[in-house]
Every structure is written in structure tokens, then in C-alpha cells.
Amino acid sequence: MAKITSDELGQEPIGKILIKQAVPASIGILVMSLNVLVDSIFVGNWIGSIAIAAINVVLPVSFFIAALGMAIGIGGSSIISRALGANNREKALKTFGNQITLTLLVTVTMVALGLYYVDNLIPTFGGKGSIFEPAKIYYTIILYGVPFLALCMMGNSVIRAEGKPRFAMIAMIIPSVGNLLMDYIFIYVFDWGMHGAAWATTVGYLLCFFYVFYFFLSDNSELKIDVSHFGLDRPILREIGSLGFVTLARQAVTSITYLLMNNILFNLGGEAMVAVYAIIGRMLMFALFPVFGVTQGFLPIAGYNYGAVKYDRVKESIYTAIKYAALVATVVFVLLMIFPGEIASLFLSDRPGLSPEEIEANAFVLEHIPLAMRLVFAATPIIAIQLIGAAYFQAIGKAIPALLLTLTRQGFFFIPLILLLPNFMGEIGVWVSFCIADVLSTIVTGIFLQKEIKTELS
């Protein structure tokens, strides 16, 4: 097989190269999303619905620390894509070395702080009542593996920036398959409960790290760094920081959203209502995998061609990515509108011997999920504009508009809505906030993107 190089990003037809980039990205995201989905099904059936709620409480903390690696990865990868497009390989190498150093420094520090404040963080994120103890078990074990996850997420973005989507896909699949296998062994066979669920996830992170480490040592990578590239360079750090902050801000707002949602829903309906949101949260990750895949595939194409001053290709990539993403989003929308109850039932145990409390919680979830899911995903067909638009500005290195558009949906619209509407509409106010935020943020992003195309790419 011929060796794939980053030059293809600037040469192949946009439709063809987008599919070549997006399909592996979509498969990788699908497998990761399936991992979260099936992991939740295993946990719900083998441990209980409260265990799903406990994991949902931990996610914003562990994901935020891991997102530091993603932020550094995406910020640096934007630089690498443009540097490769401009044939400046030394800058690409120096950027990659700085990404590794920065990821280790930041995530290890955050993990230490996260472990020190464990008893304060879990209740703050909704880990109250019977949720607290299983959440603490899961959180403590997961945090040990988070630096490896951060390095994987950083490395995955760099692999994609090199134009190697197949290897990036494999890096996403490995931890998912490893986690599910360990789930079966640790939870079902060894009966370790929440300890087993946590260790299964952590082992998956380690397996991913070993694969990414292997990739960059092999001949498959163009980025062969040496010791000199690890020294921190202030201009590169500044550029990584400004672009990476966009991703970090998005994850920070996501974590705040989880915090608010878990607490608001706990007050509205207790642990069972938090479990409803936990299932919907899994579907938000899983159902939109092809849309996120197109977005991931679009990033290196836009960045490389912008660096190579091929603006017609950049513009074509924007329209093509929106068209592809909107198509798959519509298919997802139709399926979710038809089968919400059937989807929810997959997460709930019907094994003999359930306690009255578990039976009551399961019945509550099945009753509330259908309407909630339909409202949450009501605006799904139009979200492609918002995702591709925000990704474009990040890909070309324009940090301020990328940051503003990234924060538009959750920060500027969704959070104010969930703080306001439940006071008047109760539970319905929570769920309807999702689609209102999607519509408003799509309108804002569309205006910004169209102005950019007319003034900068024409």
C-alpha cells in the first residue's frame, strides 16, 4: 500500500478527501460512542441505574482534565496542518514536542488537585444521596488513567493533522474495545461492581496510549521529533493556548452544564431524573457520531488548504462538509423521533430480584425518556452549520471567533435557558432548552460564517 502523506489534503478532490477523512473519524467516534453506550448498558444491567447516574456525575470532572489534552491537541494540530501546508516542517515538529510537554505538565497537576478535593467535587457535580459512594469509587480510579487519556486525545489530533485518518480511527477504537472486554471480565465475571467499571475504563486508556506511542515511533508518522523539540517555546505556546482554549472552554462549559443539569434534575426528580439525563447524555455522544466525524475530517482539510492559500478549496470544503453533516444529522433525527422508548429500555435491567426502589427508578426513566429525548434532539437537522462553522475558524487559526461561536450554544444560550425555563415549565423547561439553544446558535454561526466566506475567501 502506498504511503499516505499530508500533501493529499491539498490535491485530492474535496468530496473524495472529505469522505476519506470523515469515514475513519466517524467509525472511531462511533466505536467510542458505542463504548460509552454499551458500557452504560452493562453498568445499568449488572450494577444498577444508580451506577449510571454515578458515572454521569464523574464524567464532567474526568472529561475536563482529559479535555486539556484534547485542547492542546486540537490547538497544536491547527498549527501543524497549516505548517505542513506551508511546507514549514520545523515548526510542525517544534509544535508537536511542545504539545507533549504541555499535556504532561497540565494534566498531572490537575489530577493531583482532583484527587485532593475529591470529597468536595463529587457533591458539587450532583453526587448526592445514594449516588455519592459509587461516584467516589469510580472517580478515584478513573483519575489515575486520565493523563494517559489526555496524551491519547492530543496524539489523535496530531495523527489526523498529518492526514492519517485510518491510524487515528484505530487509536479511537482500541480503548473502546478494551474497555468493553474488561467490563465483561471485571464486572460480570469477577463481580467487582463499580471498581470493575472504573478499572475497565482505565485499562482502555492505557491500551490507547501504547498504540499512539507506537505510531509516532514508527515510519507511519512524518513527525520525527528529538529532545530539542520538547523545550517550551513561548510563541508556539501562545498560539497553542489561544486555539486550544477554544476546545478547553467548550469542555469547561460542558462540565458546568453537567453540574447544573445534575443538580437541577436532582431537585426536580431525585436520582431517577439524573439517570434520565445520563441516558440522554449517552445518546448525545452516540447518535451524532457521523456529524462529529465529518467535523473532525473537515478540520485538517480546511487548515492545510488555508495554509497553502488555496481558498477555493477551503470554501468548497465548508459547503461540502455542511451538506454531508446535515444529511446524516437528518437520518439520526428521524430514528430518534421514532424509537426513544426502545432506546431507553436498553439501559435498564429487568433481571429478577430487583429491589422496589430499582423497579420504581426504572419505571420513572421509561416514563420520562420519550418526551425528553424528542425535545433534546428536535433541532438536530440544522446543527451541522453550527459545528462546521465553529470548526472552520479554529482550523484556520482565528481564535476569537472560534471561541465565541464555540461558546454560543451552551454558554450564551443553553445555560441561561436551563436556569430560567425550569422555574416556569419544570422538567419540560430543561429539555426544551436544548432545541432552543441549537436554533439560536445555528443562526448566529451562519451569519458569522457567511460574512467570513464573502470577505476572506472570495
CSV table of C-alpha atoms in Angstrom, one decimal, residues 49-286:
chain,number,residue,atom,x,y,z
A,49,SER,CA,-29.4,2.6,37.3
A,50,ILE,CA,-27.9,4.5,40.3
A,51,ALA,CA,-24.5,3.4,39.0
A,52,ILE,CA,-25.3,5.0,35.6
A,53,ALA,CA,-26.1,8.2,37.5
A,54,ALA,CA,-22.8,7.9,39.5
A,55,ILE,CA,-20.8,7.7,36.3
A,56,ASN,CA,-22.6,10.7,34.8
A,57,VAL,CA,-21.6,12.7,37.9
A,58,VAL,CA,-17.9,11.8,37.4
A,59,LEU,CA,-17.8,12.5,33.7
A,60,PRO,CA,-17.5,16.3,33.8
A,61,VAL,CA,-14.5,16.2,36.1
A,62,SER,CA,-12.6,13.5,34.3
A,63,PHE,CA,-13.6,14.7,30.9
A,64,PHE,CA,-12.5,18.2,31.7
A,65,ILE,CA,-9.0,17.1,32.7
A,66,ALA,CA,-8.8,14.8,29.6
A,67,ALA,CA,-10.1,17.8,27.5
A,68,LEU,CA,-6.9,19.6,28.4
A,69,GLY,CA,-5.1,17.1,26.2
A,70,MET,CA,-7.7,17.5,23.5
A,71,ALA,CA,-7.4,21.3,23.7
A,72,ILE,CA,-3.6,21.1,23.4
A,73,GLY,CA,-4.0,18.6,20.6
A,74,ILE,CA,-6.5,20.5,18.5
A,75,GLY,CA,-4.8,23.8,19.1
A,76,GLY,CA,-1.4,22.4,18.1
A,77,SER,CA,-2.9,20.4,15.2
A,78,SER,CA,-4.2,23.6,13.6
A,79,ILE,CA,-0.7,24.9,13.7
A,80,ILE,CA,0.7,21.6,12.4
A,81,SER,CA,-1.8,21.4,9.5
A,82,ARG,CA,-1.1,25.0,8.4
A,83,ALA,CA,2.7,24.5,8.8
A,84,LEU,CA,2.6,21.3,6.7
A,85,GLY,CA,0.5,23.2,4.1
A,86,ALA,CA,3.1,26.0,4.0
A,87,ASN,CA,6.0,23.3,3.9
A,88,ASN,CA,7.3,24.5,7.3
A,89,ARG,CA,8.2,21.1,8.9
A,90,GLU,CA,10.4,22.5,11.6
A,91,LYS,CA,7.5,24.5,13.1
A,92,ALA,CA,5.3,21.4,12.9
A,93,LEU,CA,8.0,19.4,14.8
A,94,LYS,CA,8.5,22.0,17.4
A,95,THR,CA,4.8,22.4,17.9
A,96,PHE,CA,4.4,18.6,18.5
A,97,GLY,CA,7.2,18.5,21.0
A,98,ASN,CA,5.6,21.4,22.9
A,99,GLN,CA,2.2,19.7,22.9
A,100,ILE,CA,3.7,16.6,24.6
A,101,THR,CA,5.5,18.6,27.3
A,102,LEU,CA,2.5,20.9,28.0
A,103,THR,CA,0.0,18.0,28.2
A,104,LEU,CA,2.1,16.1,30.8
A,105,LEU,CA,2.6,19.2,32.9
A,106,VAL,CA,-1.0,20.4,32.9
A,107,THR,CA,-2.8,17.0,33.3
A,108,VAL,CA,-0.6,15.6,36.1
A,109,THR,CA,-1.2,18.8,38.1
A,110,MET,CA,-4.9,18.7,37.5
A,111,VAL,CA,-5.2,15.0,38.6
A,112,ALA,CA,-3.3,15.8,41.8
A,113,LEU,CA,-5.8,18.6,42.6
A,114,GLY,CA,-8.7,16.5,41.6
A,115,LEU,CA,-7.7,13.7,44.0
A,116,TYR,CA,-7.1,16.1,46.8
A,117,TYR,CA,-10.5,17.7,46.5
A,118,VAL,CA,-12.5,14.5,45.7
A,119,ASP,CA,-15.0,14.8,48.6
A,120,ASN,CA,-15.9,18.4,47.6
A,121,LEU,CA,-16.1,17.9,43.9
A,122,ILE,CA,-18.4,14.9,43.7
A,123,PRO,CA,-21.4,16.5,45.7
A,124,THR,CA,-20.8,19.7,43.7
A,125,PHE,CA,-21.4,17.9,40.5
A,126,GLY,CA,-24.6,16.2,41.7
A,127,GLY,CA,-23.1,13.2,43.5
A,128,LYS,CA,-25.5,13.3,46.4
A,129,GLY,CA,-27.5,10.8,48.4
A,130,SER,CA,-27.0,7.2,47.3
A,131,ILE,CA,-25.0,8.4,44.3
A,132,PHE,CA,-22.0,9.6,46.4
A,133,GLU,CA,-20.3,6.4,47.3
A,134,PRO,CA,-20.3,4.7,43.9
A,135,ALA,CA,-19.3,8.0,42.2
A,136,LYS,CA,-16.3,8.4,44.6
A,137,ILE,CA,-15.1,4.8,43.8
A,138,TYR,CA,-15.4,5.4,40.1
A,139,TYR,CA,-13.9,8.9,40.2
A,140,THR,CA,-10.8,7.9,42.2
A,141,ILE,CA,-9.8,5.0,39.9
A,142,ILE,CA,-10.6,6.8,36.7
A,143,LEU,CA,-8.4,9.8,37.5
A,144,TYR,CA,-5.3,7.7,37.6
A,145,GLY,CA,-5.8,7.0,33.9
A,146,VAL,CA,-6.8,10.4,32.8
A,147,PRO,CA,-3.2,11.7,31.9
A,148,PHE,CA,-2.9,8.7,29.5
A,149,LEU,CA,-6.3,9.6,28.0
A,150,ALA,CA,-5.2,13.2,27.6
A,151,LEU,CA,-2.0,12.1,25.8
A,152,CYS,CA,-4.1,9.9,23.5
A,153,MET,CA,-6.5,12.7,22.7
A,154,MET,CA,-3.7,15.1,22.0
A,155,GLY,CA,-1.9,12.5,19.8
A,156,ASN,CA,-5.0,11.6,17.9
A,157,SER,CA,-5.5,15.2,16.8
A,158,VAL,CA,-1.9,15.3,15.6
A,159,ILE,CA,-2.3,12.0,13.7
A,160,ARG,CA,-5.3,13.5,11.9
A,161,ALA,CA,-3.3,16.7,11.2
A,162,GLU,CA,-0.8,14.5,9.4
A,163,GLY,CA,-3.6,13.3,7.1
A,164,LYS,CA,-3.6,9.7,8.6
A,165,PRO,CA,-7.3,9.2,9.5
A,166,ARG,CA,-7.1,5.4,9.5
A,167,PHE,CA,-4.5,5.4,12.3
A,168,ALA,CA,-6.5,8.0,14.2
A,169,MET,CA,-9.5,5.7,13.9
A,170,ILE,CA,-7.6,2.7,15.3
A,171,ALA,CA,-6.4,4.8,18.2
A,172,MET,CA,-10.1,5.6,19.0
A,173,ILE,CA,-11.3,2.0,18.6
A,174,ILE,CA,-8.6,0.4,20.9
A,175,PRO,CA,-9.7,1.9,24.2
A,176,SER,CA,-13.3,1.2,23.4
A,177,VAL,CA,-12.9,-2.4,22.6
A,178,GLY,CA,-10.5,-2.8,25.6
A,179,ASN,CA,-13.0,-1.2,27.9
A,180,LEU,CA,-15.9,-3.4,26.9
A,181,LEU,CA,-13.8,-6.6,27.2
A,182,MET,CA,-12.6,-5.6,30.6
A,183,ASP,CA,-16.2,-4.6,31.6
A,184,TYR,CA,-17.2,-8.2,31.0
A,185,ILE,CA,-14.3,-9.6,32.9
A,186,PHE,CA,-14.2,-7.2,35.8
A,187,ILE,CA,-17.9,-6.6,36.3
A,188,TYR,CA,-19.7,-9.8,35.1
A,189,VAL,CA,-17.0,-12.4,35.7
A,190,PHE,CA,-15.1,-11.0,38.8
A,191,ASP,CA,-18.2,-9.1,40.1
A,192,TRP,CA,-16.1,-6.1,41.1
A,193,GLY,CA,-19.1,-3.7,40.7
A,194,MET,CA,-18.1,0.0,40.4
A,195,HIS,CA,-14.4,-0.9,40.9
A,196,GLY,CA,-14.6,-3.1,37.9
A,197,ALA,CA,-16.3,-0.5,35.7
A,198,ALA,CA,-13.6,2.1,36.7
A,199,TRP,CA,-10.6,-0.3,36.1
A,200,ALA,CA,-12.1,-1.4,32.8
A,201,THR,CA,-12.1,2.2,31.6
A,202,THR,CA,-8.6,2.9,32.9
A,203,VAL,CA,-7.1,-0.1,31.2
A,204,GLY,CA,-8.7,1.1,27.9
A,205,TYR,CA,-6.9,4.4,28.3
A,206,LEU,CA,-3.6,2.6,28.8
A,207,LEU,CA,-4.0,0.5,25.7
A,208,CYS,CA,-4.8,3.6,23.6
A,209,PHE,CA,-1.7,5.3,24.9
A,210,PHE,CA,0.6,2.4,23.9
A,211,TYR,CA,-0.8,2.4,20.4
A,212,VAL,CA,-0.4,6.2,19.9
A,213,PHE,CA,3.2,5.9,21.3
A,214,TYR,CA,3.9,3.2,18.8
A,215,PHE,CA,2.5,5.2,15.9
A,216,PHE,CA,4.8,8.2,16.4
A,217,LEU,CA,7.9,5.9,16.7
A,218,SER,CA,7.0,4.0,13.5
A,219,ASP,CA,7.6,5.0,9.9
A,220,ASN,CA,3.9,5.9,9.6
A,221,SER,CA,4.4,9.3,11.2
A,222,GLU,CA,6.1,12.2,9.4
A,223,LEU,CA,6.8,14.0,12.7
A,224,LYS,CA,10.1,12.7,14.0
A,225,ILE,CA,11.0,14.8,17.0
A,226,ASP,CA,14.1,14.9,19.1
A,227,VAL,CA,14.9,16.3,22.6
A,228,SER,CA,15.3,19.8,21.3
A,229,HIS,CA,11.6,20.0,20.3
A,230,PHE,CA,10.4,19.3,23.9
A,231,GLY,CA,11.7,22.7,25.2
A,232,LEU,CA,8.8,25.1,25.6
A,233,ASP,CA,8.7,27.8,23.0
A,234,ARG,CA,6.7,30.9,24.0
A,235,PRO,CA,5.3,31.9,20.6
A,236,ILE,CA,4.2,28.4,19.9
A,237,LEU,CA,2.7,28.0,23.4
A,238,ARG,CA,0.8,31.2,22.9
A,239,GLU,CA,-0.7,30.0,19.6
A,240,ILE,CA,-1.5,26.6,21.0
A,241,GLY,CA,-3.1,28.2,24.0
A,242,SER,CA,-5.2,30.7,22.1
A,243,LEU,CA,-6.6,28.0,19.7
A,244,GLY,CA,-6.7,25.2,22.3
A,245,PHE,CA,-8.6,27.5,24.7
A,246,VAL,CA,-11.5,27.2,22.3
A,247,THR,CA,-11.7,23.4,22.9
A,248,LEU,CA,-11.0,23.8,26.6
A,249,ALA,CA,-13.7,26.5,27.0
A,250,ARG,CA,-16.2,24.2,25.3
A,251,GLN,CA,-15.4,21.4,27.6
A,252,ALA,CA,-15.4,23.7,30.6
A,253,VAL,CA,-18.9,24.9,29.7
A,254,THR,CA,-19.9,21.2,29.1
A,255,SER,CA,-18.7,20.4,32.6
A,256,ILE,CA,-20.6,23.4,34.1
A,257,THR,CA,-23.7,22.2,32.1
A,258,TYR,CA,-23.4,18.7,33.7
A,259,LEU,CA,-23.0,20.3,37.1
A,260,LEU,CA,-26.1,22.5,36.6
A,261,MET,CA,-28.2,19.8,34.9
A,262,ASN,CA,-27.4,17.1,37.6
A,263,ASN,CA,-28.3,19.5,40.4
A,264,ILE,CA,-31.4,20.9,38.7
A,265,LEU,CA,-32.8,17.5,37.8
A,266,PHE,CA,-31.9,16.0,41.2
A,267,ASN,CA,-34.1,18.8,42.7
A,268,LEU,CA,-36.9,18.1,40.2
A,269,GLY,CA,-37.0,14.3,40.5
A,270,GLY,CA,-34.1,12.8,42.5
A,271,GLU,CA,-31.7,10.1,41.4
A,272,ALA,CA,-34.0,8.7,38.8
A,273,MET,CA,-34.2,12.1,37.0
A,274,VAL,CA,-30.4,12.3,36.9
A,275,ALA,CA,-30.5,8.8,35.3
A,276,VAL,CA,-32.8,10.1,32.6
A,277,TYR,CA,-30.2,12.8,31.8
A,278,ALA,CA,-27.4,10.2,31.9
A,279,ILE,CA,-29.1,8.2,29.2
A,280,ILE,CA,-29.8,11.2,27.1
A,281,GLY,CA,-26.2,12.3,27.5
A,282,ARG,CA,-25.0,9.0,26.2
A,283,MET,CA,-27.3,9.4,23.2
A,284,LEU,CA,-25.9,12.9,22.6
A,285,MET,CA,-22.5,11.3,22.3
A,286,PHE,CA,-23.6,8.3,20.3
